[in-house]
Amino acid sequence: MNKKRNVIFFKIIVIGVIIVAAGGSATIIRNLTKNPQTEQTYQVHSETVENIIEIAGTISAAQEQKLQAAGDGTVTGVYVKAGDIVKKGDCIMSLDDTAQRFDIDQQDYLIEQAQINGALRNLEILKKQRLVLQQKLEDRMIRANFDGIVAYLDVAEGAYLEAKDVVGTMIDRSYLKALVEVAETDAPKLVPGQKVSFSFPAYGDYPVEGYVVSSYAVASITDRGASVVKTEVRIDNPPEELLPNYSFTGEIEISPPETILLVERQAIGYGEDGTPFAEKILPDGTVDRVPVSVTAYGASFVKILAGLDDRDILKQQPQTGAVTGRFSVTDTGAAGAASAEPAPPPPKK
């Protein structure tokens, strides 16, 4: 009787174990169905990189002349007004020159007497003195030093001026220029003639194009202790709306914008010989292993030089350390050698 009970008990235990095992298997299957492991993929994408130097400053006229008196005196004539266009040498205004003309007349008399007396040595000195007096007479007139426009003039006939009194300004607007500061790390990239794009708050959203003229042969130290190189930029035939002393921001174009292909570095694998490759997922779901040529781009991306196209979908690859830090790896054939070239800066969108 006891033996029969033991057999029945053993059967119950076996059935329980089977039920528990079946339940556990069902749970595992359900969990696998709920959380299927998906394979990581990466998409190739294109970005436009602009190799530029950012600048800022204020624009100034090509030339500027302060209209000021060379000596004391009363204004006897004003021959232009603000806004007038003048030529080099034109008389803008004059001061009373009675005393200066008297001095020249007196000097002419002395020269005549010396010629009559035959005092040749004295005659030479008198003629040199007359040149000095003639210059003093000329200084009683304010003339234009270049072709330009009278930007500002505030004087009238009869006004009394003291030496160095400034009564106006004349400018040359054939071009506008600015002296900007370029960081020492960017200075070696500068070349005369490089395109400069200007943006003026006073001129709305209209871009203005100029170019690099030259840069100083010696660096300067700013108040912040930074080393910079002064660089002259210029705008030929500027719009009339742009006035000297307007502020601007701008960009010096070192090279034309370049469109490049990028992908996360995890999408690139390396063969036993170090040759880079990628596994491209095709539209039908199949995988095509293709050789590629890449170079490091920052810490997380590689720049694709050959082998892939924009929007290609790639499988994740085991990382073997072929691309490290900011060094580049380029497919150079069977060797796939690495070259320690620093990667370019992140792209500007």
CSV table of C-alpha atoms in Angstrom, one decimal:
chain,number,residue,atom,x,y,z
A,1,MET,CA,0.0,0.0,0.0
A,2,ASN,CA,2.8,2.4,0.9
A,3,LYS,CA,4.6,1.5,-2.3
A,4,LYS,CA,1.6,2.5,-4.4
A,5,ARG,CA,1.3,5.9,-2.6
A,6,ASN,CA,5.0,6.6,-3.3
A,7,VAL,CA,4.5,6.0,-7.0
A,8,ILE,CA,1.5,8.3,-7.1
A,9,PHE,CA,3.4,11.0,-5.2
A,10,PHE,CA,6.4,10.7,-7.6
A,11,LYS,CA,4.0,11.1,-10.6
A,12,ILE,CA,2.6,14.3,-9.1
A,13,ILE,CA,6.1,15.8,-8.7
A,14,VAL,CA,7.0,15.0,-12.3
A,15,ILE,CA,3.8,16.5,-13.6
A,16,GLY,CA,4.4,19.7,-11.5
A,17,VAL,CA,8.0,20.0,-12.8
A,18,ILE,CA,6.7,19.7,-16.4
A,19,ILE,CA,4.1,22.4,-15.8
A,20,VAL,CA,6.6,24.8,-14.2
A,21,ALA,CA,9.1,24.2,-17.0
A,22,ALA,CA,6.4,24.8,-19.6
A,23,GLY,CA,5.3,28.0,-17.9
A,24,GLY,CA,8.9,29.3,-17.8
A,25,SER,CA,9.4,28.6,-21.4
A,26,ALA,CA,6.2,30.4,-22.3
A,27,THR,CA,7.3,33.4,-20.2
A,28,ILE,CA,10.7,33.5,-22.0
A,29,ILE,CA,8.9,33.3,-25.4
A,30,ARG,CA,6.6,36.1,-24.5
A,31,ASN,CA,9.5,38.3,-23.3
A,32,LEU,CA,11.4,37.6,-26.5
A,33,THR,CA,8.3,38.5,-28.5
A,34,LYS,CA,7.8,41.7,-26.5
A,35,ASN,CA,11.5,42.9,-26.6
A,36,PRO,CA,13.1,41.7,-29.8
A,37,GLN,CA,16.7,42.8,-30.1
A,38,THR,CA,16.9,45.4,-32.9
A,39,GLU,CA,20.2,46.0,-34.7
A,40,GLN,CA,21.6,49.5,-34.5
A,41,THR,CA,21.9,51.4,-37.8
A,42,TYR,CA,23.3,54.7,-39.0
A,43,GLN,CA,22.4,57.0,-41.9
A,44,VAL,CA,24.9,58.8,-44.0
A,45,HIS,CA,24.0,62.5,-44.2
A,46,SER,CA,25.4,65.5,-46.0
A,47,GLU,CA,26.4,68.9,-44.5
A,48,THR,CA,27.7,72.1,-46.0
A,49,VAL,CA,31.0,73.3,-44.4
A,50,GLU,CA,31.9,77.0,-44.7
A,51,ASN,CA,35.6,77.8,-44.2
A,52,ILE,CA,35.4,81.4,-43.0
A,53,ILE,CA,36.8,83.9,-40.6
A,54,GLU,CA,34.3,86.1,-38.8
A,55,ILE,CA,35.0,89.8,-38.4
A,56,ALA,CA,33.3,92.9,-37.1
A,57,GLY,CA,34.1,96.7,-37.1
A,58,THR,CA,33.1,100.0,-38.4
A,59,ILE,CA,33.5,101.2,-42.0
A,60,SER,CA,35.3,104.4,-43.0
A,61,ALA,CA,35.8,106.5,-46.2
A,62,ALA,CA,38.6,105.9,-48.5
A,63,GLN,CA,40.0,109.3,-47.6
A,64,GLU,CA,38.9,112.0,-45.2
A,65,GLN,CA,40.0,115.7,-44.9
A,66,LYS,CA,39.2,117.9,-42.0
A,67,LEU,CA,38.4,121.4,-43.2
A,68,GLN,CA,40.3,123.6,-40.8
A,69,ALA,CA,42.0,127.0,-40.8
A,70,ALA,CA,45.8,127.2,-40.9
A,71,GLY,CA,45.8,130.5,-39.1
A,72,ASP,CA,43.6,133.2,-37.5
A,73,GLY,CA,41.5,135.3,-39.6
A,74,THR,CA,38.1,136.4,-41.0
A,75,VAL,CA,36.3,134.3,-43.6
A,76,THR,CA,36.1,136.2,-46.8
A,77,GLY,CA,34.6,133.5,-49.1
A,78,VAL,CA,32.8,130.1,-48.9
A,79,TYR,CA,32.6,128.5,-52.3
A,80,VAL,CA,30.8,125.2,-51.7
A,81,LYS,CA,28.1,123.7,-49.4
A,82,ALA,CA,27.5,120.3,-47.8
A,83,GLY,CA,26.8,117.7,-50.4
A,84,ASP,CA,28.8,119.4,-53.2
A,85,ILE,CA,31.2,117.3,-55.2
A,86,VAL,CA,34.7,118.9,-55.6
A,87,LYS,CA,37.9,118.2,-57.4
A,88,LYS,CA,41.4,118.1,-56.0
A,89,GLY,CA,42.7,121.6,-55.7
A,90,ASP,CA,39.3,123.3,-55.6
A,91,CYS,CA,39.1,126.2,-53.2
A,92,ILE,CA,36.5,125.5,-50.5
A,93,MET,CA,36.8,128.7,-48.5
A,94,SER,CA,39.3,131.6,-47.9
A,95,LEU,CA,40.4,133.8,-45.1
A,96,ASP,CA,41.4,137.5,-45.2
A,97,ASP,CA,44.9,137.7,-46.8
A,98,THR,CA,45.5,141.4,-46.8
A,99,ALA,CA,48.6,141.1,-44.6
A,100,GLN,CA,50.1,138.3,-46.6
A,101,ARG,CA,49.7,140.1,-49.9
A,102,PHE,CA,51.3,143.2,-48.4
A,103,ASP,CA,54.3,141.1,-47.3
A,104,ILE,CA,54.7,139.7,-50.8
A,105,ASP,CA,54.5,143.2,-52.4
A,106,GLN,CA,57.2,144.4,-50.0
A,107,GLN,CA,59.4,141.4,-50.8
A,108,ASP,CA,59.0,142.0,-54.5
A,109,TYR,CA,60.3,145.6,-53.9
A,110,LEU,CA,63.4,144.3,-52.1
A,111,ILE,CA,64.1,141.8,-54.9
A,112,GLU,CA,64.0,144.6,-57.4
A,113,GLN,CA,66.4,146.7,-55.4
A,114,ALA,CA,68.8,143.8,-55.1
A,115,GLN,CA,68.7,143.3,-58.8
A,116,ILE,CA,69.5,146.9,-59.4
A,117,ASN,CA,72.4,146.9,-56.9
A,118,GLY,CA,73.8,143.7,-58.3
A,119,ALA,CA,73.8,142.0,-54.9
A,120,LEU,CA,73.4,138.5,-56.3
A,121,ARG,CA,73.9,136.7,-53.0
A,122,ASN,CA,71.3,138.9,-51.3
A,123,LEU,CA,69.0,138.4,-54.3
A,124,GLU,CA,69.1,134.6,-53.8
A,125,ILE,CA,68.1,134.9,-50.2
A,126,LEU,CA,65.2,137.3,-50.9
A,127,LYS,CA,63.7,135.0,-53.5
A,128,LYS,CA,63.7,132.1,-51.0
A,129,GLN,CA,62.0,134.4,-48.5
A,130,ARG,CA,59.4,135.2,-51.1
A,131,LEU,CA,58.6,131.4,-51.5
A,132,VAL,CA,57.9,131.3,-47.7
A,133,LEU,CA,55.6,134.3,-47.9
A,134,GLN,CA,53.8,132.8,-50.9
A,135,GLN,CA,53.1,129.7,-48.9
A,136,LYS,CA,51.6,131.8,-46.1
A,137,LEU,CA,49.3,133.4,-48.7
A,138,GLU,CA,48.3,130.0,-50.0
A,139,ASP,CA,47.5,128.9,-46.4
A,140,ARG,CA,44.7,131.5,-46.3
A,141,MET,CA,42.7,129.2,-48.6
A,142,ILE,CA,41.4,125.8,-47.7
A,143,ARG,CA,41.6,123.5,-50.8
A,144,ALA,CA,40.4,120.0,-51.5
A,145,ASN,CA,43.2,117.5,-51.2
A,146,PHE,CA,41.4,114.9,-53.4
A,147,ASP,CA,38.3,114.4,-55.5
A,148,GLY,CA,35.4,113.9,-53.2
A,149,ILE,CA,32.3,115.2,-51.6
A,150,VAL,CA,31.8,117.8,-48.9
A,151,ALA,CA,30.1,115.8,-46.1
A,152,TYR,CA,29.8,118.6,-43.6
A,153,LEU,CA,30.4,122.3,-43.6
A,154,ASP,CA,29.4,124.9,-41.0
A,155,VAL,CA,30.9,128.3,-41.7
A,156,ALA,CA,29.8,131.6,-43.3
A,157,GLU,CA,31.5,134.7,-44.7
A,158,GLY,CA,32.4,137.1,-42.0
A,159,ALA,CA,33.1,134.5,-39.3
A,160,TYR,CA,36.3,134.8,-37.4
A,161,LEU,CA,38.4,131.6,-37.1
A,162,GLU,CA,41.3,130.7,-35.0
A,163,ALA,CA,44.1,128.5,-36.2
A,164,LYS,CA,43.1,124.8,-36.4
A,165,ASP,CA,39.4,125.5,-36.0
A,166,VAL,CA,37.5,122.6,-37.8
A,167,VAL,CA,34.5,123.8,-39.8
A,168,GLY,CA,33.8,120.8,-41.9
A,169,THR,CA,34.7,117.4,-43.4
A,170,MET,CA,35.4,116.2,-46.9
A,171,ILE,CA,35.4,112.5,-47.8
A,172,ASP,CA,36.2,110.2,-50.8
A,173,ARG,CA,33.5,107.6,-51.2
A,174,SER,CA,35.0,105.9,-54.2
A,175,TYR,CA,35.4,102.9,-51.8
A,176,LEU,CA,34.9,102.2,-48.1
A,177,LYS,CA,37.4,100.4,-46.0
A,178,ALA,CA,37.8,99.0,-42.5
A,179,LEU,CA,40.7,97.7,-40.4
A,180,VAL,CA,39.6,94.5,-38.6
A,181,GLU,CA,41.3,92.1,-36.1
A,182,VAL,CA,42.0,88.5,-37.1
A,183,ALA,CA,43.1,86.0,-34.5
A,184,GLU,CA,46.7,84.8,-34.9
A,185,THR,CA,45.5,81.2,-35.6
A,186,ASP,CA,43.5,82.4,-38.6
A,187,ALA,CA,46.1,85.0,-39.9
A,188,PRO,CA,48.1,82.4,-42.0
A,189,LYS,CA,44.9,81.7,-44.0
A,190,LEU,CA,44.6,85.3,-45.2
A,191,VAL,CA,45.4,86.1,-48.9
A,192,PRO,CA,44.8,89.5,-50.7
A,193,GLY,CA,41.6,89.3,-52.8
A,194,GLN,CA,39.7,86.9,-50.7
A,195,LYS,CA,35.9,87.5,-50.8
A,196,VAL,CA,34.4,89.3,-47.8
A,197,SER,CA,30.6,89.3,-47.1
A,198,PHE,CA,29.4,92.3,-45.0
A,199,SER,CA,26.2,92.8,-43.1
A,200,PHE,CA,25.2,96.3,-41.9
A,201,PRO,CA,22.4,96.7,-39.4
A,202,ALA,CA,21.7,100.1,-41.0
A,203,TYR,CA,21.3,98.5,-44.4
A,204,GLY,CA,18.8,95.8,-43.5
A,205,ASP,CA,19.3,92.3,-44.8
A,206,TYR,CA,21.0,93.3,-48.0
A,207,PRO,CA,24.4,91.6,-48.3
A,208,VAL,CA,27.4,93.7,-49.4
A,209,GLU,CA,30.4,92.1,-51.0
A,210,GLY,CA,34.0,93.3,-50.6
A,211,TYR,CA,37.5,91.8,-50.4
A,212,VAL,CA,40.7,91.6,-48.4
A,213,VAL,CA,43.3,94.2,-49.3
A,214,SER,CA,46.2,93.3,-47.0
A,215,SER,CA,47.2,92.5,-43.5
A,216,TYR,CA,49.9,93.9,-41.2
A,217,ALA,CA,53.3,92.1,-41.1
A,218,VAL,CA,53.3,92.3,-37.3
A,219,ALA,CA,50.8,91.2,-34.8
A,220,SER,CA,49.2,93.3,-32.1
A,221,ILE,CA,48.2,92.6,-28.5
A,222,THR,CA,44.6,93.5,-27.6
A,223,ASP,CA,43.5,94.8,-24.1
A,224,ARG,CA,42.4,91.2,-23.4
A,225,GLY,CA,45.9,89.9,-24.0
A,226,ALA,CA,45.0,88.2,-27.3
A,227,SER,CA,47.4,88.3,-30.3
A,228,VAL,CA,45.7,89.6,-33.5
A,229,VAL,CA,46.7,90.7,-37.0
A,230,LYS,CA,45.2,93.9,-38.3
A,231,THR,CA,43.7,93.3,-41.7
A,232,GLU,CA,42.3,95.9,-44.2
A,233,VAL,CA,39.1,95.0,-46.0
A,234,ARG,CA,37.4,97.1,-48.7
A,235,ILE,CA,34.1,97.7,-50.6
A,236,ASP,CA,34.4,99.2,-54.1
A,237,ASN,CA,31.5,101.4,-55.4
A,238,PRO,CA,29.5,101.1,-52.1
A,239,PRO,CA,25.7,101.8,-52.1
A,240,GLU,CA,24.9,105.4,-51.3
A,241,GLU,CA,23.0,104.2,-48.2
A,242,LEU,CA,26.2,103.1,-46.5
A,243,LEU,CA,27.8,105.9,-44.6
A,244,PRO,CA,31.3,106.1,-43.0
A,245,ASN,CA,31.3,104.9,-39.3
A,246,TYR,CA,28.5,102.5,-39.9
A,247,SER,CA,29.0,99.2,-37.9
A,248,PHE,CA,29.1,95.8,-39.6
A,249,THR,CA,29.7,92.1,-39.1
A,250,GLY,CA,31.2,90.0,-41.8
A,251,GLU,CA,32.9,86.8,-43.0
A,252,ILE,CA,36.1,86.4,-44.9
A,253,GLU,CA,35.7,83.4,-47.2
A,254,ILE,CA,38.9,81.3,-47.0
A,255,SER,CA,37.6,78.7,-49.5
A,256,PRO,CA,34.2,78.1,-51.2
A,257,PRO,CA,31.5,76.2,-49.2
A,258,GLU,CA,32.0,72.4,-49.4
A,259,THR,CA,29.3,69.7,-49.1
A,260,ILE,CA,30.6,66.7,-47.3
A,261,LEU,CA,29.2,63.3,-46.3
A,262,LEU,CA,29.3,62.3,-42.6
A,263,VAL,CA,28.3,59.2,-40.6
A,264,GLU,CA,28.9,58.1,-37.0
A,265,ARG,CA,32.2,56.3,-36.6
A,266,GLN,CA,30.4,53.2,-35.3
A,267,ALA,CA,29.2,52.5,-38.8
A,268,ILE,CA,32.7,51.9,-40.1
A,269,GLY,CA,34.4,48.5,-39.7
A,270,TYR,CA,38.0,47.5,-40.4
A,271,GLY,CA,39.3,44.3,-42.0
A,272,GLU,CA,42.2,42.3,-40.7
A,273,ASP,CA,44.5,44.3,-42.9
A,274,GLY,CA,43.1,47.6,-41.6
A,275,THR,CA,41.1,48.4,-44.7
A,276,PRO,CA,37.8,50.3,-43.8
A,277,PHE,CA,34.5,49.0,-45.0
A,278,ALA,CA,30.8,49.5,-44.3
A,279,GLU,CA,27.8,47.2,-44.5
A,280,LYS,CA,25.1,48.9,-46.5
A,281,ILE,CA,21.5,47.8,-46.0
A,282,LEU,CA,19.8,47.6,-49.4
A,283,PRO,CA,16.1,48.4,-50.0
A,284,ASP,CA,15.2,44.6,-50.2
A,285,GLY,CA,16.8,44.1,-46.7
A,286,THR,CA,19.9,42.5,-47.9
A,287,VAL,CA,23.3,43.7,-46.7
A,288,ASP,CA,26.1,44.7,-49.1
A,289,ARG,CA,29.7,45.0,-47.7
A,290,VAL,CA,31.5,47.8,-49.6
A,291,PRO,CA,35.0,49.2,-49.2
A,292,VAL,CA,35.1,52.9,-48.2
A,293,SER,CA,37.6,55.7,-47.8
A,294,VAL,CA,37.1,57.8,-44.7
A,295,THR,CA,38.9,60.3,-42.4
A,296,ALA,CA,38.1,61.3,-38.8
A,297,TYR,CA,35.8,64.3,-38.3
A,298,GLY,CA,35.8,65.3,-34.7
A,299,ALA,CA,35.4,62.7,-32.0
A,300,SER,CA,32.1,61.1,-33.1
A,301,PHE,CA,32.0,61.2,-36.9
A,302,VAL,CA,34.0,60.2,-39.9
A,303,LYS,CA,34.0,62.1,-43.2
A,304,ILE,CA,33.3,59.8,-46.2
A,305,LEU,CA,35.7,60.3,-49.1
A,306,ALA,CA,34.5,57.5,-51.3
A,307,GLY,CA,32.3,54.4,-51.4
A,308,LEU,CA,29.0,55.7,-50.0
A,309,ASP,CA,26.2,58.1,-50.9
A,310,ASP,CA,23.9,60.4,-49.0
A,311,ARG,CA,21.1,58.7,-47.0
A,312,ASP,CA,22.7,55.2,-47.2
A,313,ILE,CA,21.7,53.1,-44.2
A,314,LEU,CA,24.6,51.3,-42.5
A,315,LYS,CA,24.9,48.5,-39.9
A,316,GLN,CA,26.8,49.1,-36.7
A,317,GLN,CA,30.3,47.6,-36.6
A,318,PRO,CA,32.5,46.4,-33.8
A,319,GLN,CA,34.9,49.1,-32.9
A,320,THR,CA,38.6,48.1,-33.2
A,321,GLY,CA,40.1,51.5,-32.5
A,322,ALA,CA,41.0,52.2,-36.1
A,323,VAL,CA,39.7,55.8,-35.7
A,324,THR,CA,40.9,57.4,-32.5
A,325,GLY,CA,40.5,60.9,-31.2
A,326,ARG,CA,40.9,63.5,-33.9
A,327,PHE,CA,43.2,61.6,-36.2
A,328,SER,CA,42.3,60.5,-39.7
A,329,VAL,CA,42.3,57.0,-41.3
A,330,THR,CA,42.3,56.9,-45.0
A,331,ASP,CA,42.0,53.9,-47.3
A,332,THR,CA,45.4,53.8,-48.9
A,333,GLY,CA,45.1,50.3,-50.4
A,334,ALA,CA,45.8,47.0,-48.8
A,335,ALA,CA,47.6,48.6,-45.9
A,336,GLY,CA,44.9,51.1,-45.0
A,337,ALA,CA,47.6,53.1,-43.2
A,338,ALA,CA,46.7,55.9,-40.7
A,339,SER,CA,47.8,59.5,-41.1
A,340,ALA,CA,48.0,61.8,-38.1
A,341,GLU,CA,46.2,64.8,-39.7
A,342,PRO,CA,44.1,66.9,-37.4
A,343,ALA,CA,40.4,66.9,-38.4
A,344,PRO,CA,38.8,70.1,-39.7
A,345,PRO,CA,36.5,72.1,-37.4
A,346,PRO,CA,32.8,71.1,-37.0
A,347,PRO,CA,30.6,72.2,-39.9
A,348,LYS,CA,28.8,75.5,-39.8
A,349,LYS,CA,25.2,75.1,-40.8
